[in-house]
Coordinates of C-alpha atoms in Angstrom, one line a residue:
M1 CA -6.2 -38.0 7.1
S2 CA -3.5 -35.2 6.4
T3 CA 0.1 -35.5 7.1
N4 CA -0.3 -33.0 9.8
D5 CA -3.2 -35.0 11.6
L6 CA -1.2 -38.1 11.4
L7 CA 2.1 -36.5 13.0
Y8 CA -0.2 -34.8 15.8
R9 CA -1.8 -38.2 16.7
I10 CA 1.5 -40.0 16.9
F11 CA 3.0 -37.5 19.2
T12 CA 0.0 -37.0 21.2
S13 CA -0.9 -40.7 21.6
R14 CA -1.8 -42.4 24.7
H15 CA 0.6 -45.1 23.8
R16 CA 3.6 -44.1 25.4
W17 CA 5.8 -46.2 23.4
L18 CA 4.8 -45.0 20.2
T19 CA 5.5 -41.3 21.0
A20 CA 8.6 -42.5 22.1
L21 CA 9.6 -44.4 19.1
A22 CA 8.4 -41.5 17.0
T23 CA 10.5 -39.1 19.1
L24 CA 13.8 -41.3 18.8
A25 CA 13.0 -41.7 15.1
L26 CA 13.1 -38.0 14.7
C27 CA 16.0 -37.4 16.7
A28 CA 18.1 -40.0 14.7
A29 CA 17.3 -38.3 11.6
L30 CA 18.1 -35.0 12.8
A31 CA 21.4 -36.5 14.4
L32 CA 22.2 -38.4 11.1
A33 CA 21.6 -34.9 9.3
T34 CA 23.7 -33.2 11.5
G35 CA 26.8 -35.3 11.6
Y36 CA 27.0 -35.6 7.7
L37 CA 26.7 -31.5 7.8
L38 CA 29.5 -31.5 10.2
A39 CA 31.5 -34.0 8.4
E40 CA 31.0 -32.4 5.0
F41 CA 30.9 -28.7 5.8
G42 CA 32.0 -27.9 9.5
P43 CA 30.3 -26.6 12.4
I44 CA 29.5 -23.1 10.9
I45 CA 27.8 -24.4 7.9
A46 CA 26.3 -27.4 9.9
G47 CA 24.6 -25.0 12.1
A48 CA 23.5 -22.4 9.7
G49 CA 21.9 -25.5 7.9
L50 CA 19.7 -26.6 10.9
A51 CA 18.6 -23.0 11.3
A52 CA 17.5 -22.9 7.9
L53 CA 15.8 -25.9 8.3
F54 CA 13.9 -24.8 11.2
L55 CA 13.3 -21.6 9.5
G56 CA 11.9 -23.2 6.4
L57 CA 9.5 -25.1 8.7
W58 CA 8.3 -22.1 10.5
M59 CA 8.0 -20.4 7.2
L60 CA 5.8 -22.9 6.1
R61 CA 3.3 -22.2 8.7
D62 CA 3.4 -18.3 8.5
V63 CA 3.8 -16.8 5.6
E64 CA 4.9 -13.4 7.4
V65 CA 8.0 -15.4 8.5
A66 CA 8.8 -16.3 4.7
Y67 CA 8.7 -12.2 4.1
W68 CA 11.1 -11.7 6.9
A69 CA 13.5 -14.2 5.4
V70 CA 13.4 -12.6 2.1
I71 CA 13.9 -9.1 3.6
G72 CA 16.5 -10.3 6.0
V73 CA 18.8 -11.7 3.0
V74 CA 18.2 -8.8 0.7
C75 CA 19.3 -6.4 3.5
L76 CA 22.1 -8.5 5.3
L77 CA 23.3 -11.4 2.6
P78 CA 22.5 -10.2 -0.7
F79 CA 24.8 -12.2 -2.5
A80 CA 25.0 -15.2 -0.2
S81 CA 24.7 -18.7 -2.1
F82 CA 24.7 -22.2 -0.7
P83 CA 28.1 -24.1 -0.6
F84 CA 26.8 -26.9 -2.9
E85 CA 25.7 -27.3 -6.5
I86 CA 22.4 -28.6 -8.0
G87 CA 23.4 -27.7 -11.7
F88 CA 23.6 -24.4 -10.5
T89 CA 24.6 -22.9 -7.2
P90 CA 21.6 -21.6 -5.6
T91 CA 21.2 -18.6 -3.5
L92 CA 19.8 -17.9 -0.1
L93 CA 17.5 -15.5 -2.0
D94 CA 16.5 -18.2 -4.1
A95 CA 15.4 -20.1 -1.4
A96 CA 13.7 -17.6 0.5
L97 CA 11.7 -16.5 -2.5
G98 CA 10.9 -20.0 -3.3
A99 CA 9.5 -20.6 0.3
L100 CA 7.5 -17.3 -0.1
F101 CA 5.7 -18.4 -3.3
L102 CA 5.4 -22.0 -2.0
V103 CA 3.7 -20.9 1.0
W104 CA 1.0 -18.5 -1.3
A105 CA 0.7 -21.8 -3.7
L106 CA -0.3 -23.7 -0.5
Q107 CA -2.8 -21.2 0.6
I108 CA -4.3 -21.2 -3.0
A109 CA -4.3 -25.0 -3.1
T110 CA -5.8 -25.5 0.4
G111 CA -8.4 -22.8 -0.2
A112 CA -7.0 -20.4 2.2
Q113 CA -7.2 -17.7 -0.4
R114 CA -10.3 -18.0 -3.0
E115 CA -9.8 -14.6 -4.6
F116 CA -7.0 -13.7 -6.7
V117 CA -6.3 -9.7 -6.6
G118 CA -4.7 -8.0 -9.4
T119 CA -5.5 -4.3 -8.9
P120 CA -5.2 -1.7 -12.0
L121 CA -1.6 -2.1 -11.9
G122 CA -1.6 -5.9 -12.4
L123 CA -2.3 -5.5 -16.3
P124 CA 0.5 -3.2 -17.0
I125 CA 2.9 -5.3 -15.0
A126 CA 1.9 -8.8 -16.6
V127 CA 2.5 -6.8 -20.2
F128 CA 5.9 -5.7 -19.0
A129 CA 7.0 -9.0 -18.0
L130 CA 5.6 -10.6 -21.4
L131 CA 7.6 -7.7 -23.1
A132 CA 10.8 -9.1 -21.3
V133 CA 10.1 -12.7 -22.4
G134 CA 9.5 -11.5 -25.7
S135 CA 12.9 -9.6 -25.9
F136 CA 14.8 -12.4 -24.1
V137 CA 13.8 -14.8 -26.7
F138 CA 14.1 -12.2 -29.5
G139 CA 17.6 -11.7 -28.3
L140 CA 18.6 -15.7 -28.5
A141 CA 18.7 -15.1 -32.3
H142 CA 22.3 -13.7 -32.0
A143 CA 23.6 -14.9 -28.5
P144 CA 24.1 -18.4 -27.0
L145 CA 21.7 -19.2 -23.9
T146 CA 23.6 -20.0 -21.4
S147 CA 22.6 -21.3 -18.0
Y148 CA 23.7 -18.0 -15.9
V149 CA 21.7 -15.9 -18.6
L150 CA 18.3 -18.2 -17.8
R151 CA 18.7 -18.4 -14.2
H152 CA 19.3 -14.7 -13.8
F153 CA 16.5 -13.8 -16.1
A154 CA 14.1 -16.3 -14.3
E155 CA 15.0 -14.8 -11.1
I156 CA 14.1 -11.3 -12.6
L157 CA 10.6 -12.5 -13.6
L158 CA 10.2 -13.9 -10.1
S159 CA 10.9 -10.9 -8.4
V160 CA 8.4 -9.1 -11.0
A161 CA 5.8 -11.6 -10.2
L162 CA 6.3 -11.0 -6.5
F163 CA 4.2 -7.6 -7.0
F164 CA 1.1 -10.2 -7.5
L165 CA 2.2 -12.3 -4.3
V166 CA 2.3 -9.2 -2.1
V167 CA -1.0 -7.6 -3.3
N168 CA -2.8 -10.9 -2.4
T169 CA -1.4 -11.8 0.8
V170 CA -0.7 -8.3 2.4
R171 CA -4.4 -7.6 2.7
D172 CA -4.5 -5.7 6.4
G173 CA -2.8 -3.0 7.9
G174 CA -1.4 -5.0 10.5
R175 CA 0.7 -7.2 8.4
L176 CA 1.7 -4.2 6.1
R177 CA 3.3 -2.4 9.2
R178 CA 4.9 -5.6 10.6
I179 CA 6.5 -6.2 7.4
V180 CA 7.6 -2.6 6.5
R181 CA 9.0 -2.8 10.3
A182 CA 10.8 -5.7 9.5
L183 CA 12.3 -3.7 6.5
L184 CA 13.3 -0.7 8.4
L185 CA 15.1 -2.9 11.0
C186 CA 16.9 -5.1 8.8
A187 CA 18.2 -2.1 6.7
F188 CA 19.0 -0.2 9.8
A189 CA 21.2 -3.6 11.2
A190 CA 23.0 -3.3 7.7
A191 CA 23.5 0.4 8.1
A192 CA 24.8 0.0 11.6
L193 CA 27.3 -2.9 10.4
G194 CA 28.3 -1.1 7.9
V195 CA 29.4 2.1 9.9
V196 CA 31.2 -0.2 12.5
L197 CA 33.2 -1.9 9.9
Y198 CA 34.2 1.3 8.4
V199 CA 35.1 3.1 11.6
I200 CA 37.2 -0.2 12.5
A201 CA 38.9 -0.1 9.1
D202 CA 39.7 3.4 9.1
R203 CA 40.7 4.1 12.5
I204 CA 41.9 0.9 14.2
S205 CA 42.6 -2.2 11.9
D206 CA 41.7 -2.7 8.3
E207 CA 43.1 -6.4 8.5
F208 CA 40.6 -7.3 10.8
V209 CA 37.8 -6.0 8.4
I210 CA 39.4 -7.7 5.5
R211 CA 39.2 -11.1 7.6
A212 CA 35.8 -10.5 8.9
L213 CA 34.5 -9.8 5.3
S214 CA 36.6 -12.7 4.0
A215 CA 34.7 -15.0 6.4
L216 CA 31.5 -14.8 4.1
G217 CA 33.9 -16.3 1.3
R218 CA 32.2 -19.8 2.1
L219 CA 28.6 -18.3 0.9
G220 CA 30.0 -17.2 -2.4
Y221 CA 31.4 -13.6 -1.4
P222 CA 34.9 -12.1 -2.6
T223 CA 37.8 -12.5 -0.6
G224 CA 40.9 -10.4 0.2
P225 CA 41.8 -6.7 0.2
G226 CA 39.6 -6.1 -2.4
V227 CA 36.5 -6.2 0.1
L228 CA 37.5 -2.9 0.9
R229 CA 36.3 -0.4 -1.5
Y230 CA 37.7 3.2 -2.1
I231 CA 36.6 6.1 -4.6
R232 CA 37.8 4.8 -8.0
D233 CA 39.4 2.1 -6.3
D234 CA 42.4 4.0 -5.3
P235 CA 43.4 3.3 -1.5
Q236 CA 44.9 6.6 -1.5
L237 CA 41.4 8.1 -1.8
P238 CA 38.5 8.1 0.8
M239 CA 37.1 4.7 1.6
R240 CA 33.5 3.7 1.0
A241 CA 31.1 1.7 3.3
T242 CA 29.7 -1.5 2.2
S243 CA 28.7 -3.6 4.9
T244 CA 27.8 -6.9 3.4
S245 CA 26.4 -5.4 0.2
V246 CA 29.9 -6.0 -1.5
D247 CA 29.4 -2.8 -3.4
P248 CA 28.9 0.8 -1.9
N249 CA 26.5 1.8 -4.7
V250 CA 24.4 -1.3 -3.7
L251 CA 24.4 -0.4 0.0
G252 CA 23.5 3.3 -1.3
S253 CA 20.6 1.9 -3.3
L254 CA 19.4 0.1 -0.2
L255 CA 19.6 3.0 2.0
N256 CA 18.0 5.5 -0.6
L257 CA 14.7 3.4 -0.7
T258 CA 14.3 2.6 3.1
L259 CA 15.2 6.2 4.3
G260 CA 12.2 7.1 2.0
I261 CA 10.1 4.6 3.6
G262 CA 11.1 5.8 7.1
V263 CA 11.6 9.4 7.3
P264 CA 7.8 10.1 7.1
Q265 CA 7.4 8.1 10.1
L266 CA 8.9 11.1 12.3
F267 CA 5.5 12.7 11.5
A268 CA 3.3 9.6 12.5
Q269 CA 1.1 9.6 15.4
R270 CA 1.7 6.1 16.2
P271 CA 5.1 5.5 14.2
L272 CA 5.8 1.9 13.3
I273 CA 8.7 2.1 15.8
R274 CA 9.0 4.3 18.8
R275 CA 10.6 7.7 18.2
R276 CA 13.2 7.4 20.7
Y277 CA 14.5 4.2 18.6
L278 CA 13.5 5.6 15.5
V279 CA 15.3 8.8 15.3
P280 CA 19.0 7.0 16.0
M281 CA 17.9 4.2 13.5
L282 CA 17.3 7.0 10.8
G283 CA 20.5 8.8 11.8
T284 CA 22.8 5.8 11.5
M285 CA 21.1 4.9 8.3
A286 CA 21.9 8.5 7.0
L287 CA 25.3 8.4 8.0
C288 CA 25.9 5.2 6.6
L289 CA 24.6 6.4 3.5
G290 CA 26.8 9.2 3.5
L291 CA 29.9 6.9 4.1
T292 CA 29.1 5.0 0.9
I293 CA 29.5 8.1 -1.1
S294 CA 26.7 7.1 -3.3
R295 CA 25.9 10.1 -5.2
G296 CA 23.1 8.7 -7.1
S297 CA 21.6 7.1 -3.9
L298 CA 22.0 10.5 -2.1
V299 CA 20.6 12.6 -4.8
G300 CA 17.6 9.9 -4.9
V301 CA 16.6 10.2 -1.4
G302 CA 17.2 14.0 -1.3
V303 CA 14.4 14.5 -4.2
A304 CA 12.1 11.7 -2.8
L305 CA 12.1 13.5 0.8
A306 CA 11.6 16.8 -1.0
V307 CA 8.6 15.8 -3.2
V308 CA 7.2 14.5 0.6
A309 CA 7.9 17.6 2.2
T310 CA 6.4 19.8 -0.8
L311 CA 3.2 17.8 -0.9
R312 CA 2.6 16.7 2.6
Y313 CA 5.2 17.1 5.6
R314 CA 6.4 21.1 5.1
K315 CA 7.9 20.5 8.6
L316 CA 10.3 18.1 6.8
W317 CA 11.9 21.0 4.9
L318 CA 13.7 22.3 8.1
L319 CA 14.9 18.5 8.5
L320 CA 16.3 18.6 5.2
L321 CA 17.8 22.3 5.2
L322 CA 19.5 21.3 8.3
A323 CA 21.0 18.1 7.1
L324 CA 22.3 20.0 3.9
A325 CA 24.0 22.8 6.2
L326 CA 25.7 20.0 8.0
L327 CA 26.6 18.5 4.8
L328 CA 28.5 21.7 3.5
V329 CA 29.9 23.0 6.7
L330 CA 31.2 20.0 8.8
P331 CA 34.9 19.2 8.2
Q332 CA 34.2 15.2 7.8
T333 CA 32.0 15.8 5.1
Q334 CA 34.0 17.7 2.7
D335 CA 35.7 14.5 0.8
L336 CA 31.9 13.7 -0.1
V337 CA 31.1 17.3 -1.2
A338 CA 34.2 17.7 -3.2
H339 CA 33.5 14.2 -4.9
F340 CA 29.8 15.4 -5.5
V341 CA 31.0 18.6 -7.2
A342 CA 33.5 16.8 -9.3
G343 CA 30.8 14.6 -10.3
L344 CA 28.3 17.6 -11.2
R345 CA 31.4 19.4 -12.9
G346 CA 31.9 16.1 -15.2
E347 CA 35.6 16.2 -14.0
D348 CA 36.1 12.8 -12.2
L349 CA 36.8 9.6 -13.8
A350 CA 34.0 8.0 -12.6
T351 CA 31.5 10.4 -14.1
Q352 CA 33.5 10.7 -17.3
M353 CA 33.6 6.8 -17.6
R354 CA 29.3 6.9 -17.1
F355 CA 28.8 9.7 -20.1
G356 CA 31.1 7.1 -22.2
E357 CA 28.6 4.2 -21.2
Y358 CA 25.7 6.7 -22.1
K359 CA 27.1 7.5 -25.3
D360 CA 27.5 3.6 -26.1
A361 CA 24.0 2.9 -25.0
L362 CA 22.7 5.3 -27.2
I363 CA 24.5 3.7 -30.0
L364 CA 23.4 0.3 -29.3
I365 CA 19.8 1.6 -28.8
G366 CA 19.7 3.4 -32.1
R367 CA 20.7 0.2 -33.9
Y368 CA 18.1 -1.7 -32.1
P369 CA 15.4 0.7 -31.1
W370 CA 12.1 -1.4 -30.9
L371 CA 12.7 -5.0 -28.9
G372 CA 16.5 -4.2 -27.7
V373 CA 19.2 -7.1 -28.3
G374 CA 17.9 -9.1 -25.2
F375 CA 19.6 -10.2 -22.0
A376 CA 22.1 -12.5 -23.5
G377 CA 24.7 -10.1 -25.4
S378 CA 25.0 -7.6 -28.0
P379 CA 25.0 -9.0 -31.5
D380 CA 27.9 -6.3 -32.5
I381 CA 31.2 -6.5 -31.3
D382 CA 31.8 -2.8 -30.7
T383 CA 28.9 -2.6 -28.3
Y384 CA 28.1 -4.3 -25.1
I385 CA 25.0 -4.2 -22.5
G386 CA 25.6 -2.4 -19.4
V387 CA 25.1 1.2 -18.5
A388 CA 24.9 3.1 -14.9
N389 CA 21.3 4.1 -15.8
V390 CA 18.2 1.9 -15.3
Y391 CA 16.2 3.5 -17.9
L392 CA 18.8 3.1 -20.8
L393 CA 19.6 -0.4 -19.4
I394 CA 16.0 -1.4 -19.9
A395 CA 16.1 0.3 -23.6
E396 CA 19.5 -1.9 -24.3
E397 CA 17.5 -5.0 -23.4
M398 CA 14.0 -4.7 -24.5
G399 CA 14.1 -1.6 -26.7
L400 CA 11.7 1.3 -26.6
V401 CA 8.8 -0.8 -26.5
G402 CA 9.8 -2.4 -23.1
L403 CA 11.3 1.2 -21.9
T404 CA 7.6 2.3 -22.6
G405 CA 6.0 -0.5 -20.8
F406 CA 7.8 0.0 -17.7
L407 CA 7.2 3.8 -17.6
V408 CA 3.4 3.0 -18.1
V409 CA 3.7 0.7 -14.9
M410 CA 5.3 3.7 -13.1
G411 CA 2.7 6.1 -14.7
V412 CA -0.1 4.2 -13.6
F413 CA 1.4 3.7 -10.1
F414 CA 1.7 7.4 -9.7
T415 CA -1.6 8.1 -11.0
R416 CA -3.3 6.1 -8.5
F417 CA -0.9 7.8 -5.8
W418 CA -2.0 11.2 -6.9
R419 CA -5.5 10.1 -6.9
T420 CA -5.5 8.7 -3.5
R421 CA -3.7 11.3 -1.3
A422 CA -6.9 12.8 -0.4
L423 CA -8.2 9.4 1.0
A424 CA -5.2 8.8 2.5
A425 CA -5.0 12.0 4.4
A426 CA -8.2 10.8 6.2
D427 CA -6.3 7.6 7.7
A428 CA -3.9 9.2 10.4
E429 CA -2.6 5.7 11.1
L430 CA -2.0 4.4 7.5
E431 CA -0.7 8.0 5.7
P432 CA 2.6 8.3 6.8
L433 CA 3.3 4.6 5.8
W434 CA 1.5 5.2 2.6
W435 CA 3.7 8.3 1.6
G436 CA 7.0 6.7 2.8
L437 CA 6.5 3.7 0.6
H438 CA 5.5 5.8 -2.5
A439 CA 8.8 8.0 -1.4
G440 CA 10.8 5.0 -1.5
I441 CA 10.1 4.4 -5.2
V442 CA 10.3 8.0 -6.1
G443 CA 14.0 7.6 -4.5
A444 CA 14.5 4.5 -6.4
L445 CA 13.5 6.1 -9.9
V446 CA 15.7 9.1 -9.5
G447 CA 18.8 7.0 -8.2
G448 CA 18.0 5.0 -11.4
V449 CA 19.3 7.8 -13.6
F450 CA 22.8 7.2 -12.3
D451 CA 22.4 3.4 -11.2
H452 CA 21.1 0.3 -12.7
Y453 CA 20.5 -1.9 -9.8
F454 CA 16.6 -2.2 -9.8
F455 CA 16.7 -3.7 -13.3
N456 CA 20.0 -5.6 -13.6
L457 CA 20.4 -9.6 -14.1
D458 CA 23.5 -9.5 -11.6
F459 CA 21.5 -7.8 -8.6
H460 CA 18.6 -10.1 -8.0
H461 CA 18.3 -8.7 -4.6
S462 CA 17.7 -5.0 -5.7
V463 CA 15.4 -5.9 -8.4
T464 CA 13.3 -8.0 -5.6
L465 CA 13.5 -4.9 -3.1
F466 CA 12.1 -2.7 -5.8
W467 CA 9.2 -4.6 -6.8
L468 CA 8.6 -6.0 -3.1
V469 CA 8.1 -2.2 -2.3
V470 CA 6.0 -1.4 -5.5
G471 CA 3.6 -4.2 -4.2
L472 CA 3.6 -3.1 -0.7
A473 CA 2.7 0.4 -1.8
T474 CA -0.1 -0.8 -4.0
A475 CA -1.5 -2.8 -1.3
A476 CA -1.4 0.5 1.4
T477 CA -3.0 2.2 -2.0
E478 CA -5.9 -0.6 -2.0
M479 CA -6.1 -0.4 1.8
V480 CA -6.9 3.4 1.7
R481 CA -9.2 3.2 -1.2
G482 CA -11.2 0.1 0.7
K483 CA -11.7 2.2 3.5
G484 CA -12.8 5.3 1.9
R485 CA -15.4 3.2 -0.2
D486 CA -16.8 1.6 3.2
E487 CA -17.0 5.2 4.7
S488 CA -18.9 6.3 1.5
A489 CA -21.2 3.2 1.6
S490 CA -21.9 4.0 5.3

């Protein structure tokens, strides 16, 4: 008899004394746990702990709830950690991803899933992950292994492995739509919060916003006046929106990717979210992206939507041109335009620092071109790991071999996209979602020329988001191709 069957019999027993005794025992256990949490951590942490407990039990029953938890943490509490240590301080994202993989493992163990889906993208991704492990081990020859590096490298591998979980558990259009809808809603919530906090700090009271964001300090977030971010960290220059993402460029990378997913829904016959809600949601996300003043993310989403407008939804060009015109003429956007132009000319300090990072990265890659220097540190005192370019960062850590592995993954990904576009056009319901997921990856890759968040040990949530969307896009491609085969067979 299974544990679930035993519990069911106890709580539905005809012997009322047995049901009452079991209920009292459960209530006593919950009361003791609640009392301990209240005494040790206070009411806020205790309430969050109990909520997490019930959410965890719910996740074990439904894999989609586990997806929602991962997405919610990635968008709204990306840097949150538990207020205790178990040898290290676990993060909420660690727990959510662990629960998601546990549910998948239980499905395999119980026979609920009997077939493993690899897809043509699976082998290149597996090779890329093995190359990462090889570079990691190779790098330990000149840099000591620390618990920090080991843990964060393991998180990166877990995020890459998320691709396989997605393509094996997202096998129907309904689940795909619900997961992407949750992603858009959470990204909108992060954007709305970012806009509200920006307006309050800029027009009403920055002290209130500092106190509000500092309240997250119990979850491992930074505290104090530094939670407000400005261009070049100078309070005399324009402020930048951060929401709960700490860094404005991190928030920008989230909105870059999710705007690419959401905008094609404007042309769907049955959009994921009704248009009367979708339009203000996308407007809020675009506004918040502008307030981050994240130039790389703005370029990324612009290129992604230009690709979609050119290849599929030509009317989107009208929207893009209108947005560009407003950006150039509105008085409120002139600081952003000036900052962007300064970047193009290489005149501002941030751009000059990036150029310096690029030069240093090329020196490091030139010395260790094949397997890189690993993830723990550089062997030379005059070089370092870290550059605001995801491709150079991969080359630093994994060498040109690792970078080639990543480019092969993306090459296979977009080759399948190109070969599937005609089949996608025949599926009016799935097509806008399919285009949006691929546009999100285009935006992330273009933004990666200027930022490093989608393959960085310090930004686990961004790496998770990237491979989640790669998995969802591949799952959508498999659905489109599957329908095409079925129609050909009939």
